[in-house]
PDB file of C-alpha atoms in Angstrom:
ATOM      1  CA  ALA A   1     -12.083  81.220 -50.261  1.00  0.00           C
ATOM      2  CA  GLN A   2     -10.333  79.171 -47.675  1.00  0.00           C
ATOM      3  CA  SER A   3      -6.770  79.465 -46.490  1.00  0.00           C
ATOM      4  CA  VAL A   4      -4.430  77.976 -43.929  1.00  0.00           C
ATOM      5  CA  THR A   5      -1.640  79.664 -42.006  1.00  0.00           C
ATOM      6  CA  GLN A   6       0.951  77.643 -40.167  1.00  0.00           C
ATOM      7  CA  LEU A   7       2.831  79.787 -37.682  1.00  0.00           C
ATOM      8  CA  GLY A   8       6.494  78.967 -37.779  1.00  0.00           C
ATOM      9  CA  SER A   9       8.128  77.297 -40.722  1.00  0.00           C
ATOM     10  CA  HIS A  10      10.608  75.593 -38.385  1.00  0.00           C
ATOM     11  CA  VAL A  11      10.066  74.295 -34.864  1.00  0.00           C
ATOM     12  CA  SER A  12      12.823  72.711 -32.800  1.00  0.00           C
ATOM     13  CA  VAL A  13      12.242  70.730 -29.608  1.00  0.00           C
ATOM     14  CA  SER A  14      14.192  68.428 -27.355  1.00  0.00           C
ATOM     15  CA  GLU A  15      13.397  64.765 -27.198  1.00  0.00           C
ATOM     16  CA  GLY A  16      10.729  64.278 -24.539  1.00  0.00           C
ATOM     17  CA  ALA A  17       9.470  67.857 -24.747  1.00  0.00           C
ATOM     18  CA  LEU A  18       6.017  69.023 -25.747  1.00  0.00           C
ATOM     19  CA  VAL A  19       5.400  69.459 -29.450  1.00  0.00           C
ATOM     20  CA  LEU A  20       3.089  72.305 -30.472  1.00  0.00           C
ATOM     21  CA  LEU A  21       2.551  73.116 -34.141  1.00  0.00           C
ATOM     22  CA  ARG A  22       0.202  75.972 -34.831  1.00  0.00           C
ATOM     23  CA  CYS A  23      -2.435  76.183 -37.534  1.00  0.00           C
ATOM     24  CA  ASN A  24      -5.048  78.834 -38.176  1.00  0.00           C
ATOM     25  CA  TYR A  25      -7.576  78.639 -40.946  1.00  0.00           C
ATOM     26  CA  SER A  26      -9.930  80.884 -42.783  1.00  0.00           C
ATOM     27  CA  SER A  27     -13.170  79.461 -44.099  1.00  0.00           C
ATOM     28  CA  SER A  28     -16.580  80.955 -44.766  1.00  0.00           C
ATOM     29  CA  VAL A  29     -18.345  77.691 -43.940  1.00  0.00           C
ATOM     30  CA  PRO A  30     -17.723  75.004 -41.313  1.00  0.00           C
ATOM     31  CA  PRO A  31     -14.395  73.447 -42.174  1.00  0.00           C
ATOM     32  CA  TYR A  32     -12.998  69.990 -42.266  1.00  0.00           C
ATOM     33  CA  LEU A  33      -9.457  70.104 -40.891  1.00  0.00           C
ATOM     34  CA  PHE A  34      -6.531  67.767 -41.345  1.00  0.00           C
ATOM     35  CA  TRP A  35      -2.932  67.304 -40.310  1.00  0.00           C
ATOM     36  CA  TYR A  36      -0.538  65.426 -42.547  1.00  0.00           C
ATOM     37  CA  VAL A  37       3.084  64.430 -41.995  1.00  0.00           C
ATOM     38  CA  GLN A  38       5.724  64.107 -44.687  1.00  0.00           C
ATOM     39  CA  TYR A  39       8.971  62.264 -44.086  1.00  0.00           C
ATOM     40  CA  PRO A  40      11.897  62.919 -46.421  1.00  0.00           C
ATOM     41  CA  ASN A  41      11.388  61.536 -49.925  1.00  0.00           C
ATOM     42  CA  GLN A  42       7.949  60.251 -49.078  1.00  0.00           C
ATOM     43  CA  GLY A  43       4.351  61.197 -49.688  1.00  0.00           C
ATOM     44  CA  LEU A  44       2.046  62.749 -47.140  1.00  0.00           C
ATOM     45  CA  GLN A  45       0.494  60.589 -44.463  1.00  0.00           C
ATOM     46  CA  LEU A  46      -2.733  61.494 -42.680  1.00  0.00           C
ATOM     47  CA  LEU A  47      -2.155  62.071 -38.956  1.00  0.00           C
ATOM     48  CA  LEU A  48      -5.654  63.054 -37.909  1.00  0.00           C
ATOM     49  CA  LYS A  49      -8.783  64.825 -39.064  1.00  0.00           C
ATOM     50  CA  TYR A  50     -11.684  66.837 -37.714  1.00  0.00           C
ATOM     51  CA  THR A  51     -14.983  66.659 -39.574  1.00  0.00           C
ATOM     52  CA  THR A  52     -17.797  66.899 -37.023  1.00  0.00           C
ATOM     53  CA  GLY A  53     -18.411  65.974 -33.405  1.00  0.00           C
ATOM     54  CA  ALA A  54     -15.756  66.009 -30.710  1.00  0.00           C
ATOM     55  CA  THR A  55     -13.430  68.946 -31.105  1.00  0.00           C
ATOM     56  CA  LEU A  56     -10.425  67.135 -29.619  1.00  0.00           C
ATOM     57  CA  VAL A  57      -9.251  64.549 -32.088  1.00  0.00           C
ATOM     58  CA  LYS A  58      -6.604  61.925 -31.589  1.00  0.00           C
ATOM     59  CA  GLY A  59      -4.412  60.653 -34.333  1.00  0.00           C
ATOM     60  CA  ILE A  60      -1.595  58.271 -34.962  1.00  0.00           C
ATOM     61  CA  ASN A  61       1.790  58.318 -33.221  1.00  0.00           C
ATOM     62  CA  GLY A  62       0.418  60.032 -30.112  1.00  0.00           C
ATOM     63  CA  PHE A  63      -0.585  63.270 -31.819  1.00  0.00           C
ATOM     64  CA  GLU A  64      -3.795  65.130 -31.138  1.00  0.00           C
ATOM     65  CA  ALA A  65      -5.379  68.397 -32.227  1.00  0.00           C
ATOM     66  CA  GLU A  66      -8.188  70.566 -30.966  1.00  0.00           C
ATOM     67  CA  PHE A  67     -10.616  72.439 -33.176  1.00  0.00           C
ATOM     68  CA  LYS A  68     -11.348  75.849 -31.680  1.00  0.00           C
ATOM     69  CA  LYS A  69     -13.960  77.628 -33.745  1.00  0.00           C
ATOM     70  CA  SER A  70     -13.718  80.880 -31.797  1.00  0.00           C
ATOM     71  CA  GLU A  71      -9.992  81.056 -32.475  1.00  0.00           C
ATOM     72  CA  THR A  72     -10.187  79.519 -35.981  1.00  0.00           C
ATOM     73  CA  SER A  73      -7.372  77.247 -34.907  1.00  0.00           C
ATOM     74  CA  PHE A  74      -6.430  73.592 -35.160  1.00  0.00           C
ATOM     75  CA  HIS A  75      -3.114  73.270 -33.354  1.00  0.00           C
ATOM     76  CA  LEU A  76      -1.288  69.944 -33.314  1.00  0.00           C
ATOM     77  CA  THR A  77       0.260  68.681 -30.083  1.00  0.00           C
ATOM     78  CA  LYS A  78       2.169  65.725 -28.746  1.00  0.00           C
ATOM     79  CA  PRO A  79       3.096  65.509 -25.053  1.00  0.00           C
ATOM     80  CA  SER A  80       6.539  64.004 -25.549  1.00  0.00           C
ATOM     81  CA  ALA A  81       8.586  64.307 -28.729  1.00  0.00           C
ATOM     82  CA  HIS A  82      10.475  61.366 -30.144  1.00  0.00           C
ATOM     83  CA  MET A  83      13.359  61.487 -32.562  1.00  0.00           C
ATOM     84  CA  SER A  84      11.202  59.715 -35.123  1.00  0.00           C
ATOM     85  CA  ASP A  85       8.767  62.672 -35.117  1.00  0.00           C
ATOM     86  CA  ALA A  86      11.239  64.761 -37.093  1.00  0.00           C
ATOM     87  CA  ALA A  87       9.456  65.529 -40.350  1.00  0.00           C
ATOM     88  CA  GLU A  88       7.453  68.217 -42.092  1.00  0.00           C
ATOM     89  CA  TYR A  89       3.875  68.723 -40.966  1.00  0.00           C
ATOM     90  CA  PHE A  90       1.069  70.184 -43.028  1.00  0.00           C
ATOM     91  CA  CYS A  91      -2.268  71.534 -41.888  1.00  0.00           C
ATOM     92  CA  ALA A  92      -5.068  71.455 -44.448  1.00  0.00           C
ATOM     93  CA  VAL A  93      -8.673  72.614 -44.723  1.00  0.00           C
ATOM     94  CA  SER A  94     -11.619  71.529 -46.785  1.00  0.00           C
ATOM     95  CA  HIS A  95     -15.367  72.020 -46.607  1.00  0.00           C
ATOM     96  CA  ARG A  96     -18.634  71.015 -48.154  1.00  0.00           C
ATOM     97  CA  GLY A  97     -19.284  72.905 -51.284  1.00  0.00           C
ATOM     98  CA  THR A  98     -18.238  73.267 -54.832  1.00  0.00           C
ATOM     99  CA  SER A  99     -14.696  72.055 -54.408  1.00  0.00           C
ATOM    100  CA  TYR A 100     -15.637  68.573 -53.307  1.00  0.00           C
ATOM    101  CA  GLY A 101     -12.607  66.930 -51.802  1.00  0.00           C
ATOM    102  CA  LYS A 102     -10.075  69.641 -52.604  1.00  0.00           C
ATOM    103  CA  LEU A 103      -7.700  70.366 -49.738  1.00  0.00           C
ATOM    104  CA  THR A 104      -5.987  73.682 -49.191  1.00  0.00           C
ATOM    105  CA  PHE A 105      -2.648  73.165 -47.467  1.00  0.00           C
ATOM    106  CA  GLY A 106      -0.580  75.416 -45.281  1.00  0.00           C
ATOM    107  CA  GLN A 107       3.056  76.063 -46.101  1.00  0.00           C
ATOM    108  CA  GLY A 108       4.273  73.379 -43.740  1.00  0.00           C
ATOM    109  CA  THR A 109       6.277  73.305 -40.508  1.00  0.00           C
ATOM    110  CA  ILE A 110       9.528  71.421 -40.297  1.00  0.00           C
ATOM    111  CA  LEU A 111       9.900  69.780 -36.904  1.00  0.00           C
ATOM    112  CA  THR A 112      13.405  69.084 -35.652  1.00  0.00           C
ATOM    113  CA  VAL A 113      13.890  66.918 -32.572  1.00  0.00           C
ATOM    114  CA  HIS A 114      17.282  67.039 -30.901  1.00  0.00           C
ATOM    115  CA  PRO A 115      18.615  64.724 -28.219  1.00  0.00           C
TER     116      PRO A 115
ATOM    117  CA  ASP B   1       3.015  51.156 -49.011  1.00  0.00           C
ATOM    118  CA  SER B   2       0.017  53.495 -49.083  1.00  0.00           C
ATOM    119  CA  GLY B   3      -1.739  51.659 -51.901  1.00  0.00           C
ATOM    120  CA  VAL B   4      -1.452  54.632 -54.274  1.00  0.00           C
ATOM    121  CA  THR B   5       1.137  53.917 -56.950  1.00  0.00           C
ATOM    122  CA  GLN B   6       2.892  56.603 -58.912  1.00  0.00           C
ATOM    123  CA  THR B   7       5.281  56.071 -61.789  1.00  0.00           C
ATOM    124  CA  PRO B   8       7.933  56.983 -62.545  1.00  0.00           C
ATOM    125  CA  LYS B   9       9.539  58.001 -59.252  1.00  0.00           C
ATOM    126  CA  HIS B  10      12.050  60.267 -60.934  1.00  0.00           C
ATOM    127  CA  LEU B  11      12.030  61.970 -64.311  1.00  0.00           C
ATOM    128  CA  ILE B  12      14.643  64.201 -65.867  1.00  0.00           C
ATOM    129  CA  THR B  13      13.775  65.894 -69.112  1.00  0.00           C
ATOM    130  CA  ALA B  14      14.690  68.917 -71.196  1.00  0.00           C
ATOM    131  CA  THR B  15      12.811  72.166 -71.602  1.00  0.00           C
ATOM    132  CA  GLY B  16      10.139  72.051 -74.263  1.00  0.00           C
ATOM    133  CA  GLN B  17       9.518  68.354 -73.846  1.00  0.00           C
ATOM    134  CA  ARG B  18       6.343  66.526 -72.839  1.00  0.00           C
ATOM    135  CA  VAL B  19       6.004  63.945 -70.070  1.00  0.00           C
ATOM    136  CA  THR B  20       3.250  61.752 -68.672  1.00  0.00           C
ATOM    137  CA  LEU B  21       2.937  60.909 -64.999  1.00  0.00           C
ATOM    138  CA  ARG B  22       0.852  57.945 -64.008  1.00  0.00           C
ATOM    139  CA  CYS B  23      -1.167  57.196 -60.904  1.00  0.00           C
ATOM    140  CA  SER B  24      -3.023  54.113 -59.799  1.00  0.00           C
ATOM    141  CA  PRO B  25      -5.374  54.851 -56.912  1.00  0.00           C
ATOM    142  CA  ARG B  26      -5.899  52.704 -53.859  1.00  0.00           C
ATOM    143  CA  SER B  27      -8.256  49.815 -54.477  1.00  0.00           C
ATOM    144  CA  GLY B  28     -11.862  50.975 -54.150  1.00  0.00           C
ATOM    145  CA  ASP B  29     -11.065  54.691 -54.377  1.00  0.00           C
ATOM    146  CA  LEU B  30     -12.950  56.581 -57.062  1.00  0.00           C
ATOM    147  CA  SER B  31     -11.425  60.048 -56.639  1.00  0.00           C
ATOM    148  CA  VAL B  32      -7.972  60.985 -57.815  1.00  0.00           C
ATOM    149  CA  TYR B  33      -6.281  64.282 -57.027  1.00  0.00           C
ATOM    150  CA  TRP B  34      -3.103  65.777 -58.427  1.00  0.00           C
ATOM    151  CA  TYR B  35      -0.916  68.161 -56.453  1.00  0.00           C
ATOM    152  CA  GLN B  36       2.311  69.960 -57.248  1.00  0.00           C
ATOM    153  CA  GLN B  37       4.824  70.554 -54.465  1.00  0.00           C
ATOM    154  CA  SER B  38       7.596  73.077 -54.922  1.00  0.00           C
ATOM    155  CA  LEU B  39       9.762  75.031 -52.518  1.00  0.00           C
ATOM    156  CA  ASP B  40       8.337  78.409 -53.469  1.00  0.00           C
ATOM    157  CA  GLN B  41       4.671  77.493 -53.986  1.00  0.00           C
ATOM    158  CA  GLY B  42       4.211  74.706 -51.447  1.00  0.00           C
ATOM    159  CA  LEU B  43       1.473  72.166 -52.121  1.00  0.00           C
ATOM    160  CA  GLN B  44      -0.787  73.360 -54.909  1.00  0.00           C
ATOM    161  CA  PHE B  45      -3.953  71.564 -55.957  1.00  0.00           C
ATOM    162  CA  LEU B  46      -4.032  70.920 -59.666  1.00  0.00           C
ATOM    163  CA  ILE B  47      -7.081  68.854 -60.504  1.00  0.00           C
ATOM    164  CA  GLN B  48      -9.525  66.241 -59.241  1.00  0.00           C
ATOM    165  CA  TYR B  49     -11.275  63.403 -61.042  1.00  0.00           C
ATOM    166  CA  TYR B  50     -14.106  61.320 -59.714  1.00  0.00           C
ATOM    167  CA  ASN B  51     -15.020  58.088 -61.479  1.00  0.00           C
ATOM    168  CA  GLY B  52     -13.694  59.341 -64.782  1.00  0.00           C
ATOM    169  CA  GLU B  53     -15.098  62.846 -64.669  1.00  0.00           C
ATOM    170  CA  GLU B  54     -13.307  66.063 -63.869  1.00  0.00           C
ATOM    171  CA  ARG B  55     -14.701  67.456 -60.615  1.00  0.00           C
ATOM    172  CA  ALA B  56     -12.517  70.353 -59.596  1.00  0.00           C
ATOM    173  CA  LYS B  57      -9.746  72.375 -61.100  1.00  0.00           C
ATOM    174  CA  GLY B  58      -7.114  74.356 -59.281  1.00  0.00           C
ATOM    175  CA  ASN B  59      -3.986  76.153 -60.338  1.00  0.00           C
ATOM    176  CA  ILE B  60      -3.345  73.963 -63.334  1.00  0.00           C
ATOM    177  CA  LEU B  61      -1.562  75.522 -66.284  1.00  0.00           C
ATOM    178  CA  GLU B  62      -3.011  75.234 -69.771  1.00  0.00           C
ATOM    179  CA  ARG B  63       0.115  73.284 -70.742  1.00  0.00           C
ATOM    180  CA  PHE B  64      -0.952  70.606 -68.267  1.00  0.00           C
ATOM    181  CA  SER B  65      -3.823  68.196 -68.705  1.00  0.00           C
ATOM    182  CA  ALA B  66      -5.083  65.097 -66.965  1.00  0.00           C
ATOM    183  CA  GLN B  67      -7.556  62.313 -67.367  1.00  0.00           C
ATOM    184  CA  GLN B  68      -8.922  59.348 -65.469  1.00  0.00           C
ATOM    185  CA  PHE B  69      -9.487  56.117 -67.336  1.00  0.00           C
ATOM    186  CA  PRO B  70     -12.248  53.511 -66.922  1.00  0.00           C
ATOM    187  CA  ASP B  71      -9.959  51.396 -64.740  1.00  0.00           C
ATOM    188  CA  LEU B  72      -9.635  54.534 -62.534  1.00  0.00           C
ATOM    189  CA  HIS B  73      -5.945  55.106 -63.074  1.00  0.00           C
ATOM    190  CA  SER B  74      -5.038  58.653 -63.939  1.00  0.00           C
ATOM    191  CA  GLU B  75      -2.425  60.376 -66.033  1.00  0.00           C
ATOM    192  CA  LEU B  76      -1.083  63.894 -65.762  1.00  0.00           C
ATOM    193  CA  ASN B  77       0.375  65.236 -68.983  1.00  0.00           C
ATOM    194  CA  LEU B  78       2.845  68.108 -68.832  1.00  0.00           C
ATOM    195  CA  SER B  79       3.900  69.711 -72.101  1.00  0.00           C
ATOM    196  CA  SER B  80       6.196  72.491 -73.291  1.00  0.00           C
ATOM    197  CA  LEU B  81       8.071  72.020 -70.073  1.00  0.00           C
ATOM    198  CA  GLU B  82       9.856  74.936 -68.448  1.00  0.00           C
ATOM    199  CA  LEU B  83      12.511  75.006 -65.760  1.00  0.00           C
ATOM    200  CA  GLY B  84       9.892  76.239 -63.307  1.00  0.00           C
ATOM    201  CA  ASP B  85       7.884  73.058 -63.735  1.00  0.00           C
ATOM    202  CA  SER B  86      10.522  71.163 -61.784  1.00  0.00           C
ATOM    203  CA  ALA B  87       8.709  69.911 -58.688  1.00  0.00           C
ATOM    204  CA  LEU B  88       7.299  66.923 -56.879  1.00  0.00           C
ATOM    205  CA  TYR B  89       3.986  65.827 -58.324  1.00  0.00           C
ATOM    206  CA  PHE B  90       1.741  63.906 -55.979  1.00  0.00           C
ATOM    207  CA  CYS B  91      -1.293  61.874 -56.709  1.00  0.00           C
ATOM    208  CA  ALA B  92      -3.788  61.109 -53.966  1.00  0.00           C
ATOM    209  CA  SER B  93      -6.973  59.104 -53.872  1.00  0.00           C
ATOM    210  CA  SER B  94     -10.086  58.819 -51.735  1.00  0.00           C
ATOM    211  CA  GLU B  95     -13.214  56.700 -51.703  1.00  0.00           C
ATOM    212  CA  GLY B  96     -15.439  59.394 -53.073  1.00  0.00           C
ATOM    213  CA  THR B  97     -16.115  63.000 -52.466  1.00  0.00           C
ATOM    214  CA  GLU B  98     -16.578  62.623 -48.737  1.00  0.00           C
ATOM    215  CA  HIS B  99     -13.962  64.318 -46.605  1.00  0.00           C
ATOM    216  CA  ASN B 100     -12.147  61.470 -44.979  1.00  0.00           C
ATOM    217  CA  GLY B 101      -8.763  62.639 -46.066  1.00  0.00           C
ATOM    218  CA  TYR B 102      -6.649  61.421 -48.891  1.00  0.00           C
ATOM    219  CA  THR B 103      -4.154  58.646 -49.312  1.00  0.00           C
ATOM    220  CA  PHE B 104      -1.078  60.002 -51.046  1.00  0.00           C
ATOM    221  CA  GLY B 105       1.341  58.290 -53.351  1.00  0.00           C
ATOM    222  CA  SER B 106       5.069  58.753 -52.909  1.00  0.00           C
ATOM    223  CA  GLY B 107       5.258  61.228 -55.771  1.00  0.00           C
ATOM    224  CA  THR B 108       7.116  61.750 -59.008  1.00  0.00           C
ATOM    225  CA  ARG B 109      10.083  64.084 -58.859  1.00  0.00           C
ATOM    226  CA  LEU B 110      10.317  65.965 -62.134  1.00  0.00           C
ATOM    227  CA  THR B 111      13.492  67.794 -63.016  1.00  0.00           C
ATOM    228  CA  VAL B 112      13.503  69.967 -66.126  1.00  0.00           C
ATOM    229  CA  VAL B 113      16.972  70.877 -67.387  1.00  0.00           C
TER     230      VAL B 113
END
C-alpha cells in the first residue's frame, strides 16, 4: 500500500520568503510523485510531477520539488513567496501496478502568505 | 477552464434521496476518476473508468455507483443519501493509464440536509 504524509497542515510565510512544504511517501515500488494546488472553490491544478529521470523537477509558478529516494521525500519549494501563492497544496503518489492511474493524496497543507 | 466539466456545481438535497453527478472529460482523455473531498477524510479515491470499463475501485460505498458512457462522459450516482455524504465530489480525467497527472474539474458541492 502507498501513503503520503504532509508535515504541517498549515504553513505561514512572509511575502518574499522561502516556501517549503514537506511531503514524505511510502511505496513498495518506485513511485510517481505529484504536487497539486487548490485555490478556494476551485479544483486541483497540477503544479509538477516526478515520473523518471531528473530528480529535481520544475513546475509552474516558480515551484520546484526534489525526489529523494533515500529520504522517501518530495518536498515542494519556491524561493520567494507571492501573495497569490496562498492556497492549499496536496502531495500525491502513484505507481505502476494494479491501480493504474489512481493517486493517493496527502491531507494537504494550507499556505498563508502575509505581507 | 481546465477542460473537465462537472455539473451541477452545487446540489442541496434531503437525506434518503438519490442524485446524479455528471462529468465530461477533457477532449481526448479516456480515463475518468472520481474523488470525494471532505474535511475529515481529505481526498478519497472512489473509482476509475477507462474507455467505458471500470479499472480501479477505491473507498466507494455500495450506495454509490458510476459508469462511463460511449461518448466518455461519466456519471456518479449517490443513493440513500446521508448527512455524512456532504462533500465536494471531483471528477478528473487523463489521456490513458499513463501517469502524467490528472486534469481536475471544479467539482460538485453536495449538501445533504
